[in-house]
Tab-separated table of C-alpha atoms and ligand atoms in Angstrom:
chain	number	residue	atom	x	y	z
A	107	UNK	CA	0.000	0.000	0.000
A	108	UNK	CA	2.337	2.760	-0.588
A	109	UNK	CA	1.333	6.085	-2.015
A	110	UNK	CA	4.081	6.334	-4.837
A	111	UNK	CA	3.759	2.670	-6.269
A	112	UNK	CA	0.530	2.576	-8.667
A	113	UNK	CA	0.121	-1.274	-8.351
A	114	UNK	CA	-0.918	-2.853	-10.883
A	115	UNK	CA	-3.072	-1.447	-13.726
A	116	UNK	CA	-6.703	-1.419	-13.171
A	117	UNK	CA	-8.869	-0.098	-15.521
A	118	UNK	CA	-10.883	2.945	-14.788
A	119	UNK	CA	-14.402	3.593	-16.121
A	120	UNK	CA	-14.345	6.670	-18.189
A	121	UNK	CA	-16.188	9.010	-16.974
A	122	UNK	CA	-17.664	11.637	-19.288
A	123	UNK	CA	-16.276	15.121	-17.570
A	124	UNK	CA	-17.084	18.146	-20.780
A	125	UNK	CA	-20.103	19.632	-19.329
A	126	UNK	CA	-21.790	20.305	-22.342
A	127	UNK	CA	-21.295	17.132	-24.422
A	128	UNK	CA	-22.416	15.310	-20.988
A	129	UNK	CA	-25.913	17.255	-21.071
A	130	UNK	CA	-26.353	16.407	-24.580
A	131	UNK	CA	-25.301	12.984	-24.004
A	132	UNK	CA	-28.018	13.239	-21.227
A	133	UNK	CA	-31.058	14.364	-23.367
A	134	UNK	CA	-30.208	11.968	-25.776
A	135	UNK	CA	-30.010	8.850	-23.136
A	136	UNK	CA	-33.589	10.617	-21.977
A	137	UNK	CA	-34.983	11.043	-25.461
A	138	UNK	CA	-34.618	7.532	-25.747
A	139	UNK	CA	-36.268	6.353	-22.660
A	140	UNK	CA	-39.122	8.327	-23.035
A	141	UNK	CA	-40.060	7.953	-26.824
A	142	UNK	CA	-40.587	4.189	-28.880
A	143	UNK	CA	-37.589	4.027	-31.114
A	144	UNK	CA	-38.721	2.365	-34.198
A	145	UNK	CA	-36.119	2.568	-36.644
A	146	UNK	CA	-35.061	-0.918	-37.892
A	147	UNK	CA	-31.244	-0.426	-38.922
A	148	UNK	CA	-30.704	1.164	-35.094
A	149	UNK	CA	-30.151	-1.392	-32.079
A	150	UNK	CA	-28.649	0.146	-28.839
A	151	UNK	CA	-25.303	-1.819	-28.425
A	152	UNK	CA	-24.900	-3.651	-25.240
A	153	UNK	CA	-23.153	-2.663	-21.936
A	154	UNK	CA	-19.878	-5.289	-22.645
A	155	UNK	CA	-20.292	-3.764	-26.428
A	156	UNK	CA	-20.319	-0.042	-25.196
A	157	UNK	CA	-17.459	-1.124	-22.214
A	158	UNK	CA	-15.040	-2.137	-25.416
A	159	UNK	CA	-15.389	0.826	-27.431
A	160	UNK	CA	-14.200	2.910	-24.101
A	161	UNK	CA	-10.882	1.596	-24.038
A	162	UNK	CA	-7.669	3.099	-24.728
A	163	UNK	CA	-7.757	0.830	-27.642
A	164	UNK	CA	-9.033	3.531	-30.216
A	165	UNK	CA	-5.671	5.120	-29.913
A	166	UNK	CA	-3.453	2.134	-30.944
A	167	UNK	CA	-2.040	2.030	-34.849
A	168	UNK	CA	-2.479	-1.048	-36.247
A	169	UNK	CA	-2.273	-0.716	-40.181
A	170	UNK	CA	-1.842	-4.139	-41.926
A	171	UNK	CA	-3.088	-7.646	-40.029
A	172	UNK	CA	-2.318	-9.924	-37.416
A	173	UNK	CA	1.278	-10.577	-37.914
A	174	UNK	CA	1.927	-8.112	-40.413
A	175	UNK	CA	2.059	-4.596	-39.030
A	176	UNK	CA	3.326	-1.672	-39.888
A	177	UNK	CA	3.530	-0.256	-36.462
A	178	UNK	CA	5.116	-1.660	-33.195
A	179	UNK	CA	3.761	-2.703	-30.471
A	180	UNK	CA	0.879	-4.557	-31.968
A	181	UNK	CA	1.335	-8.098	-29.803
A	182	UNK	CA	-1.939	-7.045	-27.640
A	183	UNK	CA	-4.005	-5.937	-30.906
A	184	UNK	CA	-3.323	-8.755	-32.937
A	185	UNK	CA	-4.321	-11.415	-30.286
A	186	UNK	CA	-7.697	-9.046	-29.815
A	187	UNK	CA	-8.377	-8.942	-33.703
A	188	UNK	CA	-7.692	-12.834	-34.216
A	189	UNK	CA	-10.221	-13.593	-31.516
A	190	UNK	CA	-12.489	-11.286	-33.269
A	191	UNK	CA	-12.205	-12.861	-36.510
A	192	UNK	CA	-12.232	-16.104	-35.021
A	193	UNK	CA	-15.393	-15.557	-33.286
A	194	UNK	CA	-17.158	-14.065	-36.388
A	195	UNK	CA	-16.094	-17.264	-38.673
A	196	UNK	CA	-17.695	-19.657	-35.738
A	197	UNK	CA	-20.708	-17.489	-35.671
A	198	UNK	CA	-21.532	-17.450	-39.653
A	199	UNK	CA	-19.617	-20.408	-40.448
A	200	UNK	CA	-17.386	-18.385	-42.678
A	201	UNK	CA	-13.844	-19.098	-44.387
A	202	UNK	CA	-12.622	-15.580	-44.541
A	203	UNK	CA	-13.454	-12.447	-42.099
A	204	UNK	CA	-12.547	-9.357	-42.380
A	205	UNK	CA	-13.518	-7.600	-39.202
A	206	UNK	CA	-11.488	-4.190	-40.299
A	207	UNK	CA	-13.927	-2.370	-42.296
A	208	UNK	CA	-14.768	1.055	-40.349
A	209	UNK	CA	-18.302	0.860	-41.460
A	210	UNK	CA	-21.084	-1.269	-43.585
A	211	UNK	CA	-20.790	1.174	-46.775
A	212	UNK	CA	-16.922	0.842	-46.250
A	213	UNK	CA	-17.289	-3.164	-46.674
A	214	UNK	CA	-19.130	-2.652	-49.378
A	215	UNK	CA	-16.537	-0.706	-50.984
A	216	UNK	CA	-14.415	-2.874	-50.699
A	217	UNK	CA	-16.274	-5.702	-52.513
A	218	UNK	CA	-16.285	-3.526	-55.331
A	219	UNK	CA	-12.575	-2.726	-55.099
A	220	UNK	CA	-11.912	-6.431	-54.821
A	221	UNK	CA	-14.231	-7.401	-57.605
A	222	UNK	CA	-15.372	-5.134	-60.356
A	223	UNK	CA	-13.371	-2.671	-62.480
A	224	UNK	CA	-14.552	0.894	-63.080
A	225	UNK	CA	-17.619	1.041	-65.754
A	226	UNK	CA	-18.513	-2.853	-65.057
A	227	UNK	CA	-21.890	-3.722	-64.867
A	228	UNK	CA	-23.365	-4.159	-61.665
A	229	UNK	CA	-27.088	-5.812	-60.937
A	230	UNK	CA	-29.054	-4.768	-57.572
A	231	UNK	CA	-32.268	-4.019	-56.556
A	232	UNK	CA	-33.940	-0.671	-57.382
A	233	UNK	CA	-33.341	1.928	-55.109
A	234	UNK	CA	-37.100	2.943	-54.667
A	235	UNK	CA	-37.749	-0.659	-53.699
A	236	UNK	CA	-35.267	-1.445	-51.009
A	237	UNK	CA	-32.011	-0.777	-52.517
A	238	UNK	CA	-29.096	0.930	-50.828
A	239	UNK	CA	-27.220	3.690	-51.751
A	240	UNK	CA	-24.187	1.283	-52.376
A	241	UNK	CA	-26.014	-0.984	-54.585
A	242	UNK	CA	-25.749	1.643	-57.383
A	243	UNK	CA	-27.286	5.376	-56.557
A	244	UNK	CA	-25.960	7.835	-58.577
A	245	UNK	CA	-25.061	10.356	-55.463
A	246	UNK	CA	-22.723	7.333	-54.362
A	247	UNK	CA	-19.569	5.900	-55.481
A	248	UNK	CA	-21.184	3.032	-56.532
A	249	UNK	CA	-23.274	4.766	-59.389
A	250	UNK	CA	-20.788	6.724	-60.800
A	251	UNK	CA	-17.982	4.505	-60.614
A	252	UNK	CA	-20.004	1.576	-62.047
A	253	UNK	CA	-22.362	0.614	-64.345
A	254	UNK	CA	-25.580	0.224	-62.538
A	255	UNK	CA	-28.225	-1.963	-63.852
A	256	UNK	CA	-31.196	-3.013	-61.288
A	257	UNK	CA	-33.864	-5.277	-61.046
A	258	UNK	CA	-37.307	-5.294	-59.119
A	259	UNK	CA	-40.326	-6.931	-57.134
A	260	UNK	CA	-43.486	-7.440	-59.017
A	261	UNK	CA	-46.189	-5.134	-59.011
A	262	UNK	CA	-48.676	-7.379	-57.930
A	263	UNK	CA	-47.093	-9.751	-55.348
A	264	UNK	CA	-44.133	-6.913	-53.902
A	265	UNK	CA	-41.390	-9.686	-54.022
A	266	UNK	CA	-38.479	-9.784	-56.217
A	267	UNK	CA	-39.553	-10.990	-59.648
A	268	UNK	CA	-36.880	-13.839	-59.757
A	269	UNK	CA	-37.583	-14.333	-63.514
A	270	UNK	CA	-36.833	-11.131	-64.596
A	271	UNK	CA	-33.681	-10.470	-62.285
A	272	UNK	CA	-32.132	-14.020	-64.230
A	273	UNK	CA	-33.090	-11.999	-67.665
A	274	UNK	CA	-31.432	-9.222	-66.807
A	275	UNK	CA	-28.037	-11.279	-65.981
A	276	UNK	CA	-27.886	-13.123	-68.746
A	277	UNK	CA	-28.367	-10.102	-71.201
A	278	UNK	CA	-26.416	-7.849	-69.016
A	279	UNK	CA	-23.424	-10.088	-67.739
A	280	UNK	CA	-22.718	-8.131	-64.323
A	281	UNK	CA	-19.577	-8.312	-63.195
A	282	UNK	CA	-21.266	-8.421	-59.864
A	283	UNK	CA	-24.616	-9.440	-58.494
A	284	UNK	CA	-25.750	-7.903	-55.356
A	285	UNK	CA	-28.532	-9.140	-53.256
A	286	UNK	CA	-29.796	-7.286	-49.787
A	287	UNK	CA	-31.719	-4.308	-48.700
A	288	UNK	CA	-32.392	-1.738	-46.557
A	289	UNK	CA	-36.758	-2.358	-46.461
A	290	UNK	CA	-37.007	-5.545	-48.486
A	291	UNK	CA	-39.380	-7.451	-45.506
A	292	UNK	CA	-39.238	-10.819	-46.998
A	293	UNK	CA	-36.227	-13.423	-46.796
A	294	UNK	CA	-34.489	-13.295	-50.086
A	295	UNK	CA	-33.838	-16.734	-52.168
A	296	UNK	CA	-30.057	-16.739	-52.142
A	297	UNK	CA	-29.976	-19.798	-53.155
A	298	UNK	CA	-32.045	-19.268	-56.483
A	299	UNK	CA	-29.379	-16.235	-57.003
A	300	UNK	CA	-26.607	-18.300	-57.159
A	301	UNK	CA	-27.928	-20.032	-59.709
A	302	UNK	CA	-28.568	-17.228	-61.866
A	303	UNK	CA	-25.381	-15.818	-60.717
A	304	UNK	CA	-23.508	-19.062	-61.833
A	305	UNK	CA	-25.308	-19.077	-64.964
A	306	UNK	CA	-24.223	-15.045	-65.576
A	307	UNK	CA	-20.620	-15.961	-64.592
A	308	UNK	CA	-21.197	-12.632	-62.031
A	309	UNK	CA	-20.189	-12.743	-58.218
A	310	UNK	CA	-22.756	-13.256	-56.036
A	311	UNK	CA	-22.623	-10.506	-53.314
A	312	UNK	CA	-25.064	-10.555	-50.350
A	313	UNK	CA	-25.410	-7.488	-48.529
A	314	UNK	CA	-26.508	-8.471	-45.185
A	315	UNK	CA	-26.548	-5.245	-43.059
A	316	UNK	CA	-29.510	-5.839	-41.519
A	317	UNK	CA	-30.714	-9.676	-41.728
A	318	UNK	CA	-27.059	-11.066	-40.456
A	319	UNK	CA	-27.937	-10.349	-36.757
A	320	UNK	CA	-31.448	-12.451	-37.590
A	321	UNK	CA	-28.792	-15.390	-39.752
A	322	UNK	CA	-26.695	-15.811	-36.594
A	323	UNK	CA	-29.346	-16.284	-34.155
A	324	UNK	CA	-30.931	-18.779	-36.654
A	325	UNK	CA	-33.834	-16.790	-37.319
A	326	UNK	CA	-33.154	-16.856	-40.952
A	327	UNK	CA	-31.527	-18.451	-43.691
A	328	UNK	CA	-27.648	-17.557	-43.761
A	329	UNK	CA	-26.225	-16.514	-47.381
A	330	UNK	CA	-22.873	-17.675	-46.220
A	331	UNK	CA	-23.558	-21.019	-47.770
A	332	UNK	CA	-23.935	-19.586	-51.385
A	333	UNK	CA	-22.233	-15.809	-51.537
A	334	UNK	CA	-18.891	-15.231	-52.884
A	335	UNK	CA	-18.550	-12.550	-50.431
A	336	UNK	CA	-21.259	-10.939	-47.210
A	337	UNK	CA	-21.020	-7.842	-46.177
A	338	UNK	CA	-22.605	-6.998	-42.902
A	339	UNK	CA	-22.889	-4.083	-40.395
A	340	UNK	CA	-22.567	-4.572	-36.887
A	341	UNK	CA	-24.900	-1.990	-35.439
A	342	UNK	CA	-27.955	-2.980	-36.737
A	343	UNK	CA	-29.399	-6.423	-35.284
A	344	UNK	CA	-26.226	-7.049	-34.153
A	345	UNK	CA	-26.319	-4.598	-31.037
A	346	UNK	CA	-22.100	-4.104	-32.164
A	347	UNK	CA	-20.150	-1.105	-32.741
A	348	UNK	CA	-20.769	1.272	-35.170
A	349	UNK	CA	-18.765	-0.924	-38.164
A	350	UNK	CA	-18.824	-3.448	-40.880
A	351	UNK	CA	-17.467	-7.039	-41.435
A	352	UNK	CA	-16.497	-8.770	-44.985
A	353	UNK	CA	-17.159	-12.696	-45.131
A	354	UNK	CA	-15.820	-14.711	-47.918
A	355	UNK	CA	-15.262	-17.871	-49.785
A	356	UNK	CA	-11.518	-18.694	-48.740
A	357	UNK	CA	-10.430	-18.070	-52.043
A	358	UNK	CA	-11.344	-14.325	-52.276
A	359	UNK	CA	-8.510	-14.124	-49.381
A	360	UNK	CA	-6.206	-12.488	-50.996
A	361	UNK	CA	-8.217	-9.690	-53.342
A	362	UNK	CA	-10.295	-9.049	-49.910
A	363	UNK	CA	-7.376	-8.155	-47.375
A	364	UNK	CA	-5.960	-5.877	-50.201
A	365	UNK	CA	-9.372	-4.056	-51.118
A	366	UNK	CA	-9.238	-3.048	-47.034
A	367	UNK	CA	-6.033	-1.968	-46.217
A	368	UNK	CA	-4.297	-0.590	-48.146
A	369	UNK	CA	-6.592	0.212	-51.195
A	370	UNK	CA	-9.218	1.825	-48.711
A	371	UNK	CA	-8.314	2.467	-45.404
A	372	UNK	CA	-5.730	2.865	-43.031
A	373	UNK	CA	-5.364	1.805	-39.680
A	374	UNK	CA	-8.040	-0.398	-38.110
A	375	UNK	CA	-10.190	1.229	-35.029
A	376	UNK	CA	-8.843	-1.219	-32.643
A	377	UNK	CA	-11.549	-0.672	-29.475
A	378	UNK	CA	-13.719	-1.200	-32.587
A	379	UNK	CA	-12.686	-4.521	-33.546
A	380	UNK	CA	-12.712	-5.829	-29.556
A	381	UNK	CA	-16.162	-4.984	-29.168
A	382	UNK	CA	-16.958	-6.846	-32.375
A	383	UNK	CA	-15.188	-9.620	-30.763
A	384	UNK	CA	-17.724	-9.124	-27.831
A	385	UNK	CA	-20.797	-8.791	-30.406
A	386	UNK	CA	-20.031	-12.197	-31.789
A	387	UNK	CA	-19.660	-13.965	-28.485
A	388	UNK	CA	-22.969	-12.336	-27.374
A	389	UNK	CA	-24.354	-13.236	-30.817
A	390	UNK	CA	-23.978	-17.307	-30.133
A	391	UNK	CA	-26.114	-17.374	-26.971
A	392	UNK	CA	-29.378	-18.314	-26.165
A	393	UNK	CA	-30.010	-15.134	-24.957
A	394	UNK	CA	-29.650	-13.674	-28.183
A	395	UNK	CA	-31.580	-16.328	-30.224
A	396	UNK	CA	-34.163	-15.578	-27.852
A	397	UNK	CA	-34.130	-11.824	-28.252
A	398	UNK	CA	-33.413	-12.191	-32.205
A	399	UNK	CA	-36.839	-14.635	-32.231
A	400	UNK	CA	-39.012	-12.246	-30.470
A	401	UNK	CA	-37.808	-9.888	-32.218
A	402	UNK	CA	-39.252	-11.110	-35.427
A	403	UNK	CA	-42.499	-12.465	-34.045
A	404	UNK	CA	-42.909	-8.878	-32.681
A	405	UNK	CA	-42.476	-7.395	-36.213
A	406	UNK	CA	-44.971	-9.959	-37.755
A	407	UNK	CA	-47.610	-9.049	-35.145
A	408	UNK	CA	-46.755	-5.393	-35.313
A	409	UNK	CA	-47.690	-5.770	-39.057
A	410	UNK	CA	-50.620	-7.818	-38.487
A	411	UNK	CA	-52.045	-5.528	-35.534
A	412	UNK	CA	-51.966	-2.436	-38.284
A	413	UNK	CA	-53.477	-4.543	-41.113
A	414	UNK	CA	-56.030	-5.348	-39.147
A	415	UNK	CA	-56.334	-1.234	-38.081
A	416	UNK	CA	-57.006	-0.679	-41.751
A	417	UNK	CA	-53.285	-0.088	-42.948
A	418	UNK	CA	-51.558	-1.664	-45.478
A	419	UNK	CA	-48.383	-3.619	-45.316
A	420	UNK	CA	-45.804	-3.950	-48.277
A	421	UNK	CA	-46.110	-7.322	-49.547
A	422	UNK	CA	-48.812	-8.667	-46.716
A	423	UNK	CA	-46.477	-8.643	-43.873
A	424	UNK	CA	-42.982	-9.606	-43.060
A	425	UNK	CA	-40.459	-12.762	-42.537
A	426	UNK	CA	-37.636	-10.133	-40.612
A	427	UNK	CA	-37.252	-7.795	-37.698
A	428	UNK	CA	-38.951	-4.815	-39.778
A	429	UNK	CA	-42.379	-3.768	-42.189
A	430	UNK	CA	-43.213	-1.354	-44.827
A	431	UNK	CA	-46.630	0.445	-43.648
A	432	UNK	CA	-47.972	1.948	-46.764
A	433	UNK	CA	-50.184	5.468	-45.760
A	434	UNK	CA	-51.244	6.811	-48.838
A	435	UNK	CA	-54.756	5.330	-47.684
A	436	UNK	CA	-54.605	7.713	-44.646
A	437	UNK	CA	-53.965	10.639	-47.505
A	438	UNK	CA	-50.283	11.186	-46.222
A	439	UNK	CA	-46.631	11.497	-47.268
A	440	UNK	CA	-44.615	8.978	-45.773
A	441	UNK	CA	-42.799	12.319	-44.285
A	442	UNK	CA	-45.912	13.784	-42.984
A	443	UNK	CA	-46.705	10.175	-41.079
A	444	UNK	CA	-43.205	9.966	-39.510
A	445	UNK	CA	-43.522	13.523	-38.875
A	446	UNK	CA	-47.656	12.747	-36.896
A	447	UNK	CA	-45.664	9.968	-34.995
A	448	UNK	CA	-42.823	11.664	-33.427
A	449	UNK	CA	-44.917	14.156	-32.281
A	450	UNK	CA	-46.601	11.039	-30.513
A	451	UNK	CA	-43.149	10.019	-28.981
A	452	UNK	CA	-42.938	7.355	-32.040
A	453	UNK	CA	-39.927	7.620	-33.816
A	454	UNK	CA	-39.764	5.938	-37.348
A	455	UNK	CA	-37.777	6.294	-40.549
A	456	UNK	CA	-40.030	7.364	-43.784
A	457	UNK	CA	-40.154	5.098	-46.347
A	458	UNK	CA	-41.034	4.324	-50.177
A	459	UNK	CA	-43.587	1.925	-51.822
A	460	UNK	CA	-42.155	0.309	-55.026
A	461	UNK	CA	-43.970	2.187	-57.565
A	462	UNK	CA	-44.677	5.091	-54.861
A	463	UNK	CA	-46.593	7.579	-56.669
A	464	UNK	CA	-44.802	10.595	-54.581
A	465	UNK	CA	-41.273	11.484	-55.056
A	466	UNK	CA	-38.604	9.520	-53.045
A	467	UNK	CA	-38.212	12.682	-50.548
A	468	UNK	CA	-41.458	12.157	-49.692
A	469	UNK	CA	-42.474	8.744	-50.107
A	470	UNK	CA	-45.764	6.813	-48.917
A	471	UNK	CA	-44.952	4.557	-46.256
A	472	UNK	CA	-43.036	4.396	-42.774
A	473	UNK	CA	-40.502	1.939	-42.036
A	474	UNK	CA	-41.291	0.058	-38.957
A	475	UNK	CA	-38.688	-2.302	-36.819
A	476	UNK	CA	-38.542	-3.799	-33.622
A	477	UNK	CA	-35.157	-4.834	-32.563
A	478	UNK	CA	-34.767	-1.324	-29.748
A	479	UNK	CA	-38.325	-1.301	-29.084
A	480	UNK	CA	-37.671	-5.392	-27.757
A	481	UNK	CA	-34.400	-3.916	-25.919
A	482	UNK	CA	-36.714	-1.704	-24.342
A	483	UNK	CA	-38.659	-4.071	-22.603
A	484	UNK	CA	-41.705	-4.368	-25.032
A	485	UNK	CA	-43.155	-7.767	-26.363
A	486	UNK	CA	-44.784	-9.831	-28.922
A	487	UNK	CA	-48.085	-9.076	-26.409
A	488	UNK	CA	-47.562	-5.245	-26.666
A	489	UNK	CA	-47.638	-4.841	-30.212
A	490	UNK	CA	-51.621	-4.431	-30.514
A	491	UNK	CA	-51.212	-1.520	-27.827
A	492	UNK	CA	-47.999	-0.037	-30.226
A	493	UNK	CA	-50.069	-0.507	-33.229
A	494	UNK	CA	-53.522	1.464	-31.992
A	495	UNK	CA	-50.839	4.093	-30.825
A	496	UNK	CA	-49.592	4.473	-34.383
A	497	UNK	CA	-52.696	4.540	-35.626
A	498	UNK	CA	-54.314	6.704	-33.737
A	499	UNK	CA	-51.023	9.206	-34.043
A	500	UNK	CA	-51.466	8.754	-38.229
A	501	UNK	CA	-55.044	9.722	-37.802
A	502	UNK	CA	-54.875	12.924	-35.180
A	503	UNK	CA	-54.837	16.260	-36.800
A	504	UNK	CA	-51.280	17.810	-36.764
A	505	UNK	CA	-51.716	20.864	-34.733
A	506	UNK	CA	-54.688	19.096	-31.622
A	507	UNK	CA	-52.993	17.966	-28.611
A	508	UNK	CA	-54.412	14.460	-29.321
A	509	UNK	CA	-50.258	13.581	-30.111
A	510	UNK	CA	-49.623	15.089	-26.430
A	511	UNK	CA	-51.768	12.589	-25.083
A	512	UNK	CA	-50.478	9.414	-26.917
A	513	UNK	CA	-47.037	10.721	-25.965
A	514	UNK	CA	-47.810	10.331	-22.381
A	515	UNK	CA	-49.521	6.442	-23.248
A	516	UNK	CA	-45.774	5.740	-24.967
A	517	UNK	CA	-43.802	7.132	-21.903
A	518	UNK	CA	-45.568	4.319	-19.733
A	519	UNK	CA	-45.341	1.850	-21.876
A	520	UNK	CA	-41.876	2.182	-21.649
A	521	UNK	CA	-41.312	2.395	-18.100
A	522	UNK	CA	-43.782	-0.065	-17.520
B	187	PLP	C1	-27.347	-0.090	-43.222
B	187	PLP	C2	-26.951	-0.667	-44.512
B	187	PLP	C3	-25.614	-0.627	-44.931
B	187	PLP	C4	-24.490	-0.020	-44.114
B	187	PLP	O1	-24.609	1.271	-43.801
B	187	PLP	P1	-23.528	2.101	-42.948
B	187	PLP	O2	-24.342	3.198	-42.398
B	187	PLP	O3	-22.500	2.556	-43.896
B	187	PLP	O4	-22.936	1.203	-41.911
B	187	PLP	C5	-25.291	-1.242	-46.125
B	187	PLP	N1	-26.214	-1.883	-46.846
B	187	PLP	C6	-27.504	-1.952	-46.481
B	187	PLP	C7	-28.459	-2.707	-47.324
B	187	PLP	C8	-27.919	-1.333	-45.303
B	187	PLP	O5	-29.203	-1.399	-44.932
């Protein structure tokens, strides 16, 4: 016990100490608590997740990989990315992982780097019907450094018209064929892809960002069997850090680790990549599996409840953690609905109908998703109670104080 040795090192807890950033933190943590967060790409992370990306491991340079650094002093990282990777490859079954990638966009950048050439041909979904902005949008990379050619659902059914996506590839030989989405509420047939993939000589890319959380607690079909490559982000289902993750057929090893470092980024975020390693051993328990399949019954019954309340749902309902609530029938924007629900404490993302009739800024439909609202305590059993709260907000005139009142209903649900 003497006062001038500091013992051993012990780890403190930091502790947030800027006044101002701490209030707004503050708000923010309160915000949350007291409104229903219903936007399906954000999960709050969990405490071992959020303890990781504290560390002092932010600040360590780690360019290159596990045994081939380009900075000293890397003995401690390497052994924490190695267990990250390893845990990752257990959890999707996967021969390669890259665990690097600073976000999901930045994975998907890589893919292309890895894959295509500038001005090849590149086959995703539409945009207005679940696309991402990676998968080909003109304001992204993606667009104007490729040649974007996209297929769609049907009109009648709202799922991917299989028949005309394998058209498409054979006349338009991608160089890549990219399946995933940001709204698409139905499990997509991987396995018919590679087929047509095969068939098109194109790479078959799955873009997982939101459905790999859902393929690791078994509460969907995993693409890793058929892909060439996954991309995933870790912040969605996942309750990770902020990031992304590559997965790969072993022999896309070597194009893969290039495409990352050094073709796009530079040094790794190290606290990062150990709370992804924590992620991935939270995503193997039962625990999760349990969360990840109430998570998904709570969606289906969210989107049953509102059918049932006179709204329609994009393609009947959903197979995921997340629904497409279409309120043109209501005579609203899909802006002026999310904008009716948050003044009702209900926060939701705005969304478009394939072959929306408004422009994309505006859109007719909300997205809906349950993975924060389940964090918060809510369950399959509360979703009739969420779903006469969201109608009753789309219904109430903007300016009454009928929103006030729903508000207050929303607060206790949550702390009840
Ligand atoms: C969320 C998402 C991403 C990744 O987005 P980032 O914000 O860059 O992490 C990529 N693809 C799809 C389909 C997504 O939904």
């Amino acid at each position: 016990m003497s006062p001038v040795n500091p013992g051993p090192v012990t780890p403190q807890p930091p502790v947030l100490t800027d006044p101002e950033v701490a209030d707004l933190v503050a708000q923010e943590s309160r915000r949350r608590a007291t409104t229903l967060q219903l936007i399906a790409s954000e999960t709050p992370a969990s405490p071992a997740v959020r303890a990781a990306l504290a560390t002092e491991l932010g600040t360590k340079y780690a360019e290159g990989y596990p045994g081939a650094r380009y900075h000293g002093g890397c003995e401690v990282v390497d052994e924490i990315e190695r267990l990250a990777i390893a845990r990752t490859a257990a959890t999707f079954g996967a021969d390669y992982v890259n665990v690097q990638p600073l976000s999901g966009s930045i994975a998907n950048l890589a893919v292309y780097a890895a894959f295509a050439q500038q001005g090849d041909p590149i086959l995703a979904l539409r945009l207005d019907q679940g696309g991402h902005q990676t998968h080909g949008s003109r304001a992204n990379f993606s667009g104007r450094w490729f040649l974007p050619i996209h297929y769609g659902v049907r009109e009648t059914t709202e799922r991917i018209d299989y028949d005309a996506l394998r058209e498409l590839a054979l006349v338009h030989r991608p160089r890549i064929l990219v399946a995933g989405s940001t709204s698409y509420s139905r499990h997509i047939d991987i396995a018919a892809l590679r087929s047509i993939a095969d068939d098109a000589e194109a790479v078959l890319w799955v873009d997982a960002a939101h459905t790999a959380g859902l393929a690791a607690a078994g509460v969907a079909p995993s693409p890793v069997p058929h892909a060439d490559v996954v991309t995933l982000a870790t912040h969605k289902v996942l309750r990770g850090p902020r990031g992304g993750i590559i997965l790969a057929r072993a022999d896309h090893h070597d194009v893969l680790q290039k495409a990352v470092h050094p073709f796009i980024q530079g040094g790794p975020s190290m606290n990062s990549i150990a709370a992804k390693a924590v992620c991935m051993r939270e995503a193997g328990t039962p625990e999760f599996a349990d969360y990840a399949t109430t998570m998904v019954a709570a969606a289906a019954r969210l989107a049953a409840e509102l059918a049932e309340r006179g709204l329609r749902i994009v393609t009947g309902g959903t197979d995921i953690h997340l629904a497409v609530v279409d309120v043109s029938g209501l005579g609203l924007t899909g802006v002026q609905a999310s904008e009716r629900l948050a003044a009702a404490g209900i926060v939701v993302d705005k969304a478009v109908l394939p072959f929306d009739t408004q422009p994309p800024a505006q859109g007719s439909a909300v997205r809906v998703g349950t993975s924060a609202a389940v964090l918060a305590g809510l369950g399959v059993d509360d979703m009739p109670a969420v779903a006469e709260c969201i109608v009753a907000a789309l219904r109430a005139a903007p300016d009454g104080d009928q929103h006030a009142g729903i508000r207050g209903q929303i607060a206790e649900m949550l702390a009840g």
